[in-house]
PDB file of C-alpha atoms in Angstrom:
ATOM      1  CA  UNK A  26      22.836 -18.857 -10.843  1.00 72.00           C
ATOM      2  CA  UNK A  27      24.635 -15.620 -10.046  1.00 75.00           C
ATOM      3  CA  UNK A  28      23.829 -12.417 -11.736  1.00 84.00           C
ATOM      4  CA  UNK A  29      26.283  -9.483 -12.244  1.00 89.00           C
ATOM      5  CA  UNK A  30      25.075  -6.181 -12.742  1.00 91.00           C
ATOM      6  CA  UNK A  31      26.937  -2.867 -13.060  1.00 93.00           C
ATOM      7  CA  UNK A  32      24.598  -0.073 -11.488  1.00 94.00           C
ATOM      8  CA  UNK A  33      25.692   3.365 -11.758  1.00 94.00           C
ATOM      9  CA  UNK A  34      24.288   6.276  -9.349  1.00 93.00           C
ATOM     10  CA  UNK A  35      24.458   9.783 -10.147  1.00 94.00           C
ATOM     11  CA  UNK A  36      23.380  12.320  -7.872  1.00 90.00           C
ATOM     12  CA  UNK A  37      23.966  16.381  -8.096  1.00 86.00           C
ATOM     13  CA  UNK A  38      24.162  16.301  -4.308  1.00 81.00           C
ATOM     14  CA  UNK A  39      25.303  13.350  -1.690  1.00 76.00           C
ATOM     15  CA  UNK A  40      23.473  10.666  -3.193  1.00 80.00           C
ATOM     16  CA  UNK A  41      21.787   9.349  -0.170  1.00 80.00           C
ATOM     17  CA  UNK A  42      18.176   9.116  -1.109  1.00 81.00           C
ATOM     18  CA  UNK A  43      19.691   7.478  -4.448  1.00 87.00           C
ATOM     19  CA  UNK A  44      21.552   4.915  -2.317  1.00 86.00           C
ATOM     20  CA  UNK A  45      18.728   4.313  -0.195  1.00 86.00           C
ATOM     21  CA  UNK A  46      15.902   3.596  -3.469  1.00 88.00           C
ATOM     22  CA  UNK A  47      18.444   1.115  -5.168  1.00 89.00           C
ATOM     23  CA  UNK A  48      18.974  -0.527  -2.137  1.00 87.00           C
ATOM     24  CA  UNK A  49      15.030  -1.391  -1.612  1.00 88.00           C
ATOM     25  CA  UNK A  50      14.436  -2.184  -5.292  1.00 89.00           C
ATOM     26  CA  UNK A  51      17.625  -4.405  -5.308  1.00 89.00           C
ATOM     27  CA  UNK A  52      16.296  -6.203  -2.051  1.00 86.00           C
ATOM     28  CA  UNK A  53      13.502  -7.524  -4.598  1.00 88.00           C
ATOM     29  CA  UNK A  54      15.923  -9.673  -6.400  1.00 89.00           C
ATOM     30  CA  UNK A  55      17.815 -12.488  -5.296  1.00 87.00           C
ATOM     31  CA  UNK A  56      21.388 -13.875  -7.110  1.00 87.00           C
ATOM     32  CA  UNK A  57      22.030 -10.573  -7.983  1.00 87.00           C
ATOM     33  CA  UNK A  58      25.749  -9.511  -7.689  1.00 90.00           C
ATOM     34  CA  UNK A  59      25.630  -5.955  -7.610  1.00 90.00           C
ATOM     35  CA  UNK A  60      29.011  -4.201  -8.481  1.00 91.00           C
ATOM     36  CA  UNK A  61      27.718  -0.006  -7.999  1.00 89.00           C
ATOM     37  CA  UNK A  62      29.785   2.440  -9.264  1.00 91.00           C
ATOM     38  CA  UNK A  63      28.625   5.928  -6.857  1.00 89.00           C
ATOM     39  CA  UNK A  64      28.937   9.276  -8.350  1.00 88.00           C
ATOM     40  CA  UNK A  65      27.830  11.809  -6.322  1.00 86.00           C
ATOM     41  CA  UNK A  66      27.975  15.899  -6.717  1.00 85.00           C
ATOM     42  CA  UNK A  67      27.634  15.703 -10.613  1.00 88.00           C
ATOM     43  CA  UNK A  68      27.166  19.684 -11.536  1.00 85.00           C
ATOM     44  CA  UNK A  69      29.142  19.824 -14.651  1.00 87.00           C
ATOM     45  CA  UNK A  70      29.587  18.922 -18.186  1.00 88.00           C
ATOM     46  CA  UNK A  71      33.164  17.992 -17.758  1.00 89.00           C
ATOM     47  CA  UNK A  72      32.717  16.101 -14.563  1.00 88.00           C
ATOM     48  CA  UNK A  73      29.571  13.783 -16.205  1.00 92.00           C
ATOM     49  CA  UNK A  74      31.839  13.419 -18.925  1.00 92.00           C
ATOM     50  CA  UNK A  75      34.390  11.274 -17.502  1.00 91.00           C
ATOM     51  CA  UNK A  76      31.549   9.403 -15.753  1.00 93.00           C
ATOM     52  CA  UNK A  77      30.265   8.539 -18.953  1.00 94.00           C
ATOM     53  CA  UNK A  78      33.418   7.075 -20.215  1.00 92.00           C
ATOM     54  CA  UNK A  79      33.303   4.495 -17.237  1.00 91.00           C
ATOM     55  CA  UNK A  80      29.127   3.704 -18.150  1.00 94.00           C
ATOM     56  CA  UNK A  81      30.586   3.060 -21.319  1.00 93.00           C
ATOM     57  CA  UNK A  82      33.303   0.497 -20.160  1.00 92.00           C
ATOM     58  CA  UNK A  83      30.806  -1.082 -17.290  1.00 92.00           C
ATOM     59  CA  UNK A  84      27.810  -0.933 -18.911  1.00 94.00           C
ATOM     60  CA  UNK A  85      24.702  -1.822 -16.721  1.00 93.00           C
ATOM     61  CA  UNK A  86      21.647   0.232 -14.914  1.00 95.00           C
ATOM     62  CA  UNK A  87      22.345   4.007 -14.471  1.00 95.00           C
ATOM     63  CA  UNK A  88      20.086   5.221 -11.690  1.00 95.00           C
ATOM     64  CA  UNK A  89      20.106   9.281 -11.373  1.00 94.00           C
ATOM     65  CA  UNK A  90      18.299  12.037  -9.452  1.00 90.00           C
ATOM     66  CA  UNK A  91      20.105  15.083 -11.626  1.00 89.00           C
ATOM     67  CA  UNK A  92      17.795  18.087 -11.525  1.00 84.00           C
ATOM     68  CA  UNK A  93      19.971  20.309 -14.283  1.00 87.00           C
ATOM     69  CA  UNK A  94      17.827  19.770 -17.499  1.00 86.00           C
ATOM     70  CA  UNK A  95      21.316  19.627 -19.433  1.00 90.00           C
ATOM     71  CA  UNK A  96      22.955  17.579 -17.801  1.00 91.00           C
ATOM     72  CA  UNK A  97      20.091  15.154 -17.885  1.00 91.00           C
ATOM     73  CA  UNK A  98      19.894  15.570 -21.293  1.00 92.00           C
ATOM     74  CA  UNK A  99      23.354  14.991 -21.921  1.00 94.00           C
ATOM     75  CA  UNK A 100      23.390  11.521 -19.430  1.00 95.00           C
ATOM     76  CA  UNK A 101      20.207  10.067 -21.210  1.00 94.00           C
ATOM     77  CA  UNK A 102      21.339  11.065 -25.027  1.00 95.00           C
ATOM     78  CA  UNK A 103      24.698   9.076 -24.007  1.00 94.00           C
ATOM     79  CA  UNK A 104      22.796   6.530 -22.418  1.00 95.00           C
ATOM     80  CA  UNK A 105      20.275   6.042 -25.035  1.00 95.00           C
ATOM     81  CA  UNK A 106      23.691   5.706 -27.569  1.00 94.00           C
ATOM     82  CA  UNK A 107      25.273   2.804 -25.425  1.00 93.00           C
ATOM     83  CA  UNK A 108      21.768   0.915 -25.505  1.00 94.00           C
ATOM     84  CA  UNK A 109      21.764   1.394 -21.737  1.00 94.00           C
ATOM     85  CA  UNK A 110      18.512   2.166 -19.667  1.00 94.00           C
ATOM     86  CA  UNK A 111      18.621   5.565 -17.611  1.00 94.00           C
ATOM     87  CA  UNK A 112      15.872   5.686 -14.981  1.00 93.00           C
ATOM     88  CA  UNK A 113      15.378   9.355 -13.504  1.00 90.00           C
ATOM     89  CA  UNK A 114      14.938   7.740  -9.752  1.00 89.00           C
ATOM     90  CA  UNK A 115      12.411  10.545  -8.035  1.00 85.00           C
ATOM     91  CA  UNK A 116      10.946  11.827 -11.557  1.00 85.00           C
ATOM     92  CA  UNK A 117       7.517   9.924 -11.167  1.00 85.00           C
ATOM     93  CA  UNK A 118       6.980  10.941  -7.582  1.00 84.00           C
ATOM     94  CA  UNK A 119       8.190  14.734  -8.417  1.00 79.00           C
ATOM     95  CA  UNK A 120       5.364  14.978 -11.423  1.00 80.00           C
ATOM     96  CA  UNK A 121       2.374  12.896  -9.313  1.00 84.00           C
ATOM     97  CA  UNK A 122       3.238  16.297  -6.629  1.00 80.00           C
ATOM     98  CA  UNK A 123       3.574  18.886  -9.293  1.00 80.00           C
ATOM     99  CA  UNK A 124       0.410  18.139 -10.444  1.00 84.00           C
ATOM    100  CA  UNK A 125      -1.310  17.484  -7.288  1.00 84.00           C
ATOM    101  CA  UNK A 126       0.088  20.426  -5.714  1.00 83.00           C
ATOM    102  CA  UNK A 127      -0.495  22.640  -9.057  1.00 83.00           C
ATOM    103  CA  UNK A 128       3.446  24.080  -9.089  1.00 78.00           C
ATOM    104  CA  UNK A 129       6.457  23.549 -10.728  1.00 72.00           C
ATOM    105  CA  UNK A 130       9.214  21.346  -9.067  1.00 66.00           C
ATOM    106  CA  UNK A 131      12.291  23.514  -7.663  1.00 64.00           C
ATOM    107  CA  UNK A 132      15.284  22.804  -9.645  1.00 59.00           C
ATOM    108  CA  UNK A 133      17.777  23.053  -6.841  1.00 56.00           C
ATOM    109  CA  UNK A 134      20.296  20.173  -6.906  1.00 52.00           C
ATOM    110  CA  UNK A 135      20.066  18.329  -3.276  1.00 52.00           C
ATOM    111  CA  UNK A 136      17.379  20.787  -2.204  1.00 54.00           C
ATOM    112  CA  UNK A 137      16.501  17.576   0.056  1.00 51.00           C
ATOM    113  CA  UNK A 138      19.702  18.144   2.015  1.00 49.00           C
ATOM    114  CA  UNK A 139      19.170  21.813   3.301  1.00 47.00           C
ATOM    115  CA  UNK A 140      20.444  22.507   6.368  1.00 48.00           C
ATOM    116  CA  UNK A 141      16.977  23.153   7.768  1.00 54.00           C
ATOM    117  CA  UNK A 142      15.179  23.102  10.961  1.00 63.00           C
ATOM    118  CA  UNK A 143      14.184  19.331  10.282  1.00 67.00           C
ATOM    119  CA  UNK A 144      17.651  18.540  10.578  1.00 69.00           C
ATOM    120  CA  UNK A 145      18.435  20.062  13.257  1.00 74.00           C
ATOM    121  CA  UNK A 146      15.659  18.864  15.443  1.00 81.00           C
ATOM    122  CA  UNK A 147      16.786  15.142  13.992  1.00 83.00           C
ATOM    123  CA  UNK A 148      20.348  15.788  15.217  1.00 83.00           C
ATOM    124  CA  UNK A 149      18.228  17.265  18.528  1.00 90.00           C
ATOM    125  CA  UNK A 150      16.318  14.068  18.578  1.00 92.00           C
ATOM    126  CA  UNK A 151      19.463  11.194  18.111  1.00 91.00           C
ATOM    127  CA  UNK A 152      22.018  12.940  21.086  1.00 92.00           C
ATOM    128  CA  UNK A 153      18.069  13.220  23.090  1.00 94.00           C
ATOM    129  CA  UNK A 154      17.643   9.665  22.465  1.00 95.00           C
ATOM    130  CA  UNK A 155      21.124   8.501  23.125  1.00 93.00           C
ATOM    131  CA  UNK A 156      21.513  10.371  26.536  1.00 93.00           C
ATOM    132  CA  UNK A 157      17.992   8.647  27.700  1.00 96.00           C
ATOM    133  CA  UNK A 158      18.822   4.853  27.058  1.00 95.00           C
ATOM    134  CA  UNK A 159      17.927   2.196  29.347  1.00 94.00           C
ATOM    135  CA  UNK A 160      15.701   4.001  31.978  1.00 95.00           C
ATOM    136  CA  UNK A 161      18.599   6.953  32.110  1.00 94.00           C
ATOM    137  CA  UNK A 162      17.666  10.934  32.424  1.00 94.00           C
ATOM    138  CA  UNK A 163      14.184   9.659  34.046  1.00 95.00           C
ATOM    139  CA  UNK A 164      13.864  13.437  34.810  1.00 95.00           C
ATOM    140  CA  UNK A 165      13.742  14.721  31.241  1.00 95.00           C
ATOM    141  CA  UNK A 166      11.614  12.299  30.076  1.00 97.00           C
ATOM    142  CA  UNK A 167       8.067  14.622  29.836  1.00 97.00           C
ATOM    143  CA  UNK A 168      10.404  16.246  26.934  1.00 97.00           C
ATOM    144  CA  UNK A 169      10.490  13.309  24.939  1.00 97.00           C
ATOM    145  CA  UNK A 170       7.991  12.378  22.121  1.00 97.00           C
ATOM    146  CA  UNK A 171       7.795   9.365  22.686  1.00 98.00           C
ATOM    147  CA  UNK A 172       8.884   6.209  25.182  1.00 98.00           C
ATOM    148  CA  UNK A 173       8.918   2.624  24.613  1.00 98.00           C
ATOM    149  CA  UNK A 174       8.965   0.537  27.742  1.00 98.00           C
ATOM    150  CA  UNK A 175       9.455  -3.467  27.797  1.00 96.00           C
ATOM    151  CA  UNK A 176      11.391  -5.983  28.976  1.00 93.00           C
ATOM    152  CA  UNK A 177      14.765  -7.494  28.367  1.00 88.00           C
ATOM    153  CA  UNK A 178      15.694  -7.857  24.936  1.00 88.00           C
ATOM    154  CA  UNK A 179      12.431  -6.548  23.141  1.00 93.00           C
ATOM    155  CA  UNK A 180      14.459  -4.328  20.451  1.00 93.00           C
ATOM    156  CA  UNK A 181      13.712  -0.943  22.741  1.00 95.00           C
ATOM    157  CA  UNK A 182      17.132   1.138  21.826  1.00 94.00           C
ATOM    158  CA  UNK A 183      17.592   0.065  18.353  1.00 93.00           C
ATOM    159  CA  UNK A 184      14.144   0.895  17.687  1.00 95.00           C
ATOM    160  CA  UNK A 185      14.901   3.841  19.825  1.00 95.00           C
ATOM    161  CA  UNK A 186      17.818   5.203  17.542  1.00 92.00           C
ATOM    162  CA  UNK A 187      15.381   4.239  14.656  1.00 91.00           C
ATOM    163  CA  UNK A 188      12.435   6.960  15.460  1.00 94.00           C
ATOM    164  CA  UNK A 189      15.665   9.097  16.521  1.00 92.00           C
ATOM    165  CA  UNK A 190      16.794   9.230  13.192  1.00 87.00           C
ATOM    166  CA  UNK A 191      13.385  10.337  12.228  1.00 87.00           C
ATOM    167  CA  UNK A 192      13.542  13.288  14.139  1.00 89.00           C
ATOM    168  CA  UNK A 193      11.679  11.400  17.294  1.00 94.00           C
ATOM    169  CA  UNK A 194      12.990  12.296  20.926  1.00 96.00           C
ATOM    170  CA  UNK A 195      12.950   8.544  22.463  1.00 97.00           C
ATOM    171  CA  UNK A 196      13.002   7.476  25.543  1.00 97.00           C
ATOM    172  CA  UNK A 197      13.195   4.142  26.203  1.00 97.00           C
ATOM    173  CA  UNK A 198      13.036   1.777  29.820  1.00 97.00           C
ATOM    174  CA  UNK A 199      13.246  -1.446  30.930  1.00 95.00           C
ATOM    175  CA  UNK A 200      10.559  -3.539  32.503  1.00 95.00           C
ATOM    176  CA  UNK A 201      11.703  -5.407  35.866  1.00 93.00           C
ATOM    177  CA  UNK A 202       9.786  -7.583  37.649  1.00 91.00           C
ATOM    178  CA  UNK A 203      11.988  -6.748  40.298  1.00 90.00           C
ATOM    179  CA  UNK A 204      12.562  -3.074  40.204  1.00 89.00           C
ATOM    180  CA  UNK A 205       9.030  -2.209  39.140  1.00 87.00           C
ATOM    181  CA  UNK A 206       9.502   1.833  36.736  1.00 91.00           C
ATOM    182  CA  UNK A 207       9.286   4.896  38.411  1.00 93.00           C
ATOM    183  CA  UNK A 208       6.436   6.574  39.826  1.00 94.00           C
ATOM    184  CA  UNK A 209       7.834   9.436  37.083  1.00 95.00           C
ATOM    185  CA  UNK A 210       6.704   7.158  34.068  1.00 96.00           C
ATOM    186  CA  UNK A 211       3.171   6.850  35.212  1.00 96.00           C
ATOM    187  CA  UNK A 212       2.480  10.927  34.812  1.00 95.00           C
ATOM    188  CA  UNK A 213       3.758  11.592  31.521  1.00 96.00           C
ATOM    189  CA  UNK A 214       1.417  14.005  29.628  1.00 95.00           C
ATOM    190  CA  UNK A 215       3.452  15.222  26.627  1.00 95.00           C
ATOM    191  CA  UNK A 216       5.114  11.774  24.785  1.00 97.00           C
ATOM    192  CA  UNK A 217       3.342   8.767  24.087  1.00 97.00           C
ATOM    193  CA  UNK A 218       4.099   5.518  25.783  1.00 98.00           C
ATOM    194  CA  UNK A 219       4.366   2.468  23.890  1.00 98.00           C
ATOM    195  CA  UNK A 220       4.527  -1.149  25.250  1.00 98.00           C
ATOM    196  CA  UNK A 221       6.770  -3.257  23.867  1.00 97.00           C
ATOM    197  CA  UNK A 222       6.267  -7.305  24.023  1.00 96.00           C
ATOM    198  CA  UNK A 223       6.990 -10.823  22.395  1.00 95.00           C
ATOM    199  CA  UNK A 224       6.553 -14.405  22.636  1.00 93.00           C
ATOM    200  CA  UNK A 225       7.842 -16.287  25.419  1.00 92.00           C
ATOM    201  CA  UNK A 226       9.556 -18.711  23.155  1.00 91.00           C
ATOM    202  CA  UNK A 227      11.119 -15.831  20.716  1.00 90.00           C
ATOM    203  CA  UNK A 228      12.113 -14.401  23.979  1.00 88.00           C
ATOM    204  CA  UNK A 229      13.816 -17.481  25.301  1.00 89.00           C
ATOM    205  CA  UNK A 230      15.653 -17.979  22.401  1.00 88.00           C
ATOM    206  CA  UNK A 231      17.045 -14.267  21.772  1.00 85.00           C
ATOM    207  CA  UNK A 232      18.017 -14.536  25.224  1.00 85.00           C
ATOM    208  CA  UNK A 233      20.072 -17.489  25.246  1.00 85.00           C
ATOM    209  CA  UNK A 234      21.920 -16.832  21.873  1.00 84.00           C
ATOM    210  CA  UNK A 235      23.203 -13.264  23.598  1.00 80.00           C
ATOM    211  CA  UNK A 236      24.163 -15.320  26.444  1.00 83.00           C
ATOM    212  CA  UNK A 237      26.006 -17.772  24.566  1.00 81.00           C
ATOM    213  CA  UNK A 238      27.831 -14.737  22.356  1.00 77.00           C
ATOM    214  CA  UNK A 239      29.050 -13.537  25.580  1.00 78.00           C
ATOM    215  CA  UNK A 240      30.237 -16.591  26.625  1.00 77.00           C
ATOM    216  CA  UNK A 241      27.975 -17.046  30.103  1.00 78.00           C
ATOM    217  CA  UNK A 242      25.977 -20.104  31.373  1.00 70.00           C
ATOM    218  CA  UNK A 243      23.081 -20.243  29.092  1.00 67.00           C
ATOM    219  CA  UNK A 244      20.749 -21.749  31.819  1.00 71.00           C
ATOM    220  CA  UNK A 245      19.815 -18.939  34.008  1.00 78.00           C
ATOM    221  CA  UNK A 246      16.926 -17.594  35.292  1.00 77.00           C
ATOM    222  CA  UNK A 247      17.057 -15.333  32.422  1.00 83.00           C
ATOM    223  CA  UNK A 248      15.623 -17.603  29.875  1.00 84.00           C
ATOM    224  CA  UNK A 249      14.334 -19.811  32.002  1.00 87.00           C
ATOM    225  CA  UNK A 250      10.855 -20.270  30.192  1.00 89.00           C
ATOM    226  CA  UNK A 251       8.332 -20.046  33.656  1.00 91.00           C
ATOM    227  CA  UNK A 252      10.480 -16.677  34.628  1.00 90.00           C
ATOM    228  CA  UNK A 253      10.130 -15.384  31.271  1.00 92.00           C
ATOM    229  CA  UNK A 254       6.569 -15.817  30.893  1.00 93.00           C
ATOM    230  CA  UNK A 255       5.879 -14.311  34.721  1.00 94.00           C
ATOM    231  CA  UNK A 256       7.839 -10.928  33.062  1.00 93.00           C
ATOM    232  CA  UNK A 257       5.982 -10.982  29.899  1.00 95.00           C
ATOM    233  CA  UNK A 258       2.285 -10.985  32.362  1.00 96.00           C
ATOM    234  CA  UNK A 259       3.823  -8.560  35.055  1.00 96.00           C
ATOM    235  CA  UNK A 260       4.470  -5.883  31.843  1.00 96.00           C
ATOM    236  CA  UNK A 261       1.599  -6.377  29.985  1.00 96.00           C
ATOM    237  CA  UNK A 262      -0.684  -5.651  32.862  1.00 96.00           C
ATOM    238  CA  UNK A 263       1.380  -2.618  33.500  1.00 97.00           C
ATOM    239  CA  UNK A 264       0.553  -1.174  29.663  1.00 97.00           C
ATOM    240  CA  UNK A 265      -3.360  -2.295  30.249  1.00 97.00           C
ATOM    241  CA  UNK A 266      -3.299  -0.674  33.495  1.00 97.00           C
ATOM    242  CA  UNK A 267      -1.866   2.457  32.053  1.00 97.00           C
ATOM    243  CA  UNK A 268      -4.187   2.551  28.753  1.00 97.00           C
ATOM    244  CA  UNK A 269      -0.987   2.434  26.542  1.00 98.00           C
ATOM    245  CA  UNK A 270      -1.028   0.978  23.163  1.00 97.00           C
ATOM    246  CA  UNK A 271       1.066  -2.207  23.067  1.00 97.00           C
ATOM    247  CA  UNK A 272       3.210  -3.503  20.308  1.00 97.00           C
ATOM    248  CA  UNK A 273       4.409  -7.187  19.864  1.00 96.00           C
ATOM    249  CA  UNK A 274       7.586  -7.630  18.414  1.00 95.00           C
ATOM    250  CA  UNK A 275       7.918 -10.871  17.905  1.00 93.00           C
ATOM    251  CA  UNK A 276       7.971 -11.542  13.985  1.00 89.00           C
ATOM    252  CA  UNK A 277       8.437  -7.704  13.122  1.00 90.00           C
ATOM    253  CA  UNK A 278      11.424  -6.134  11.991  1.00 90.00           C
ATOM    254  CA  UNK A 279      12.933  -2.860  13.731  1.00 91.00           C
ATOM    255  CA  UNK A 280      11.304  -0.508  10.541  1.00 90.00           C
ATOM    256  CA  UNK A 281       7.999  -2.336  11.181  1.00 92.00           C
ATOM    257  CA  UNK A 282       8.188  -1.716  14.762  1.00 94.00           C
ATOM    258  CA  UNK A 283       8.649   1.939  13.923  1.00 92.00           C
ATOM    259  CA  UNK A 284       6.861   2.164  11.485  1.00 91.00           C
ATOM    260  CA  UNK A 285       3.633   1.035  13.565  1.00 92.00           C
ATOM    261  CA  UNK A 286       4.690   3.281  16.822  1.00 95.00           C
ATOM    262  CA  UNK A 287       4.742   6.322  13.900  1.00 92.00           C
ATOM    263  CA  UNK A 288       1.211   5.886  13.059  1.00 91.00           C
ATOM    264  CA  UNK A 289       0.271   5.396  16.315  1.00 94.00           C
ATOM    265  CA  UNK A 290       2.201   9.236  16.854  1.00 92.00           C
ATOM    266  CA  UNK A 291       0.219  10.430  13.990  1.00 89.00           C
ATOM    267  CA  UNK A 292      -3.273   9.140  15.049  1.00 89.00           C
ATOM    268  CA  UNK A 293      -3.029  10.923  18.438  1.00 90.00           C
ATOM    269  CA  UNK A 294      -2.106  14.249  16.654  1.00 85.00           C
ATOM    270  CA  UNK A 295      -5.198  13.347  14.377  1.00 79.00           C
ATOM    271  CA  UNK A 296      -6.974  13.052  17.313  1.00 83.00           C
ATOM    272  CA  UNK A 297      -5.656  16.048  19.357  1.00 79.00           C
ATOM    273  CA  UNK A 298      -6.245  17.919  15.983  1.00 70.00           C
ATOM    274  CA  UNK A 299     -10.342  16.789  15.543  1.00 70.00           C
ATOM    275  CA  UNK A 300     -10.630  17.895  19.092  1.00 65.00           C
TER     276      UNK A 300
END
């Protein structure tokens, strides 16, 4: 059984993070038709006024992240009127800080959003990252943060683009049995380099689907199972050789992939730090 829900987000400035919370909690829930109604850049009185006349002919959820106290006051009065829940997205995060940190929250709508130096180095980080794809711009690579190396089809550039877009300069090469990496790769001081691997049978399988979407023979020495398994040995003994951590990818998504090359970033700062 199917369902429908009306969810409303309101957001004083693009309404990204907003986006981005609803979509995890709504991942929670299956046979859920979600019908969203997106209002972002609500400042005024007048302007949250005409939004409230749609709530009130679609009622369902209204998610916000509004930091004006009257327009918030105005949204959940309304709200509370109509019988409809209003949930204040970032409020319980926002207080466990304030009182944490001791201070007062800034009330500056989409303060999250500043053009800052963050962003910049994140826009720095995805052209970096982009330009350095696929064993390209070997000679720039001591100026990345980090670089992933594995073989064929073990999720290196999307999980490139990934730590890219979290302000990471990423590198990323391949791993050929024939064409063994550079002698470059093996002298990197500044970025970490992280090992990428999965099962021979995942591998095999990947393989042969992209072959099929392109339309080639899908009996190759490319997912041939021996062949695969011989590159899967030659690349892990270059990561042992090397000392570098190693990451299987075989039943993790790209954010888990990430998110376990990140902490591996922030343990050797923690380490660099202690020392």
């Amino acid at each position: 059984m199917t369902t429908r829900l009306h969810l409303h987000l309101l957001s004083d400035s693009t309404g990204e993070t907003l986006e981005n919370i609803a979509k995890a909690a709504l991942a929670q829930f299956d046979g859920v038709e979600t019908i969203r109604h997106f209002w972002p850049m609500v400042r005024s009185e007048t302007n949250l006024e005409r939004i409230l006349a749609e709530i009130a002919q679609n009622p369902g959820l209204v998610l916000f992240t509004l930091v004006n106290s009257e327009t918030r006051r105005m949204l959940e009065a309304r709200c509370r009127a109509l019988g409809l829940p209003a949930v204040a997205a970032l409020d319980p995060v926002t207080d466990a800080l304030s009182s944490l940190l001791g201070q007062t929250a800034k009330a500056r709508p989409g303060r999250q959003h500043i053009l800052d130096a963050a962003y910049f180095a994140r826009v720095d980080a995805i052209q970096f990252t982009i330009a350095h794809d696929d064993g390209i711009g070997a000679e720039d690579w001591e100026d990345a943060d980090l670089v992933l190396a594995g073989i064929s089809r073990t999720s290196k550039t999307p999980t490139s683009i990934y730590l890219a877009n979290r302000g990471y300069k990423t590198a990323n090469i391949p791993v050929v049995v024939e064409s063994p990496p550079p002698e470059r790769l093996y002298r990197l001081k500044n970025p970490l380099v992280v090992g990428l691997t999965t099962s021979a049978d995942r591998l095999v399988q990947v393989r042969r689907n992209r072959l099929l979407s392109l339309n080639q023979a899908p009996e190759t020495a490319y997912v041939d199972q021996d062949a695969v398994a011989r590159e899967i040995s030659f690349a892990r003994r270059i990561f042992s050789d090397n000392g570098w951590p190693v990451i299987d990818v075989t039943r993790r998504s790209i954010e888990e992939t990430a998110a376990a090359i990140i902490n591996l970033v922030n343990e050797r700062d923690a380490r660099t730090v202690r020392q």
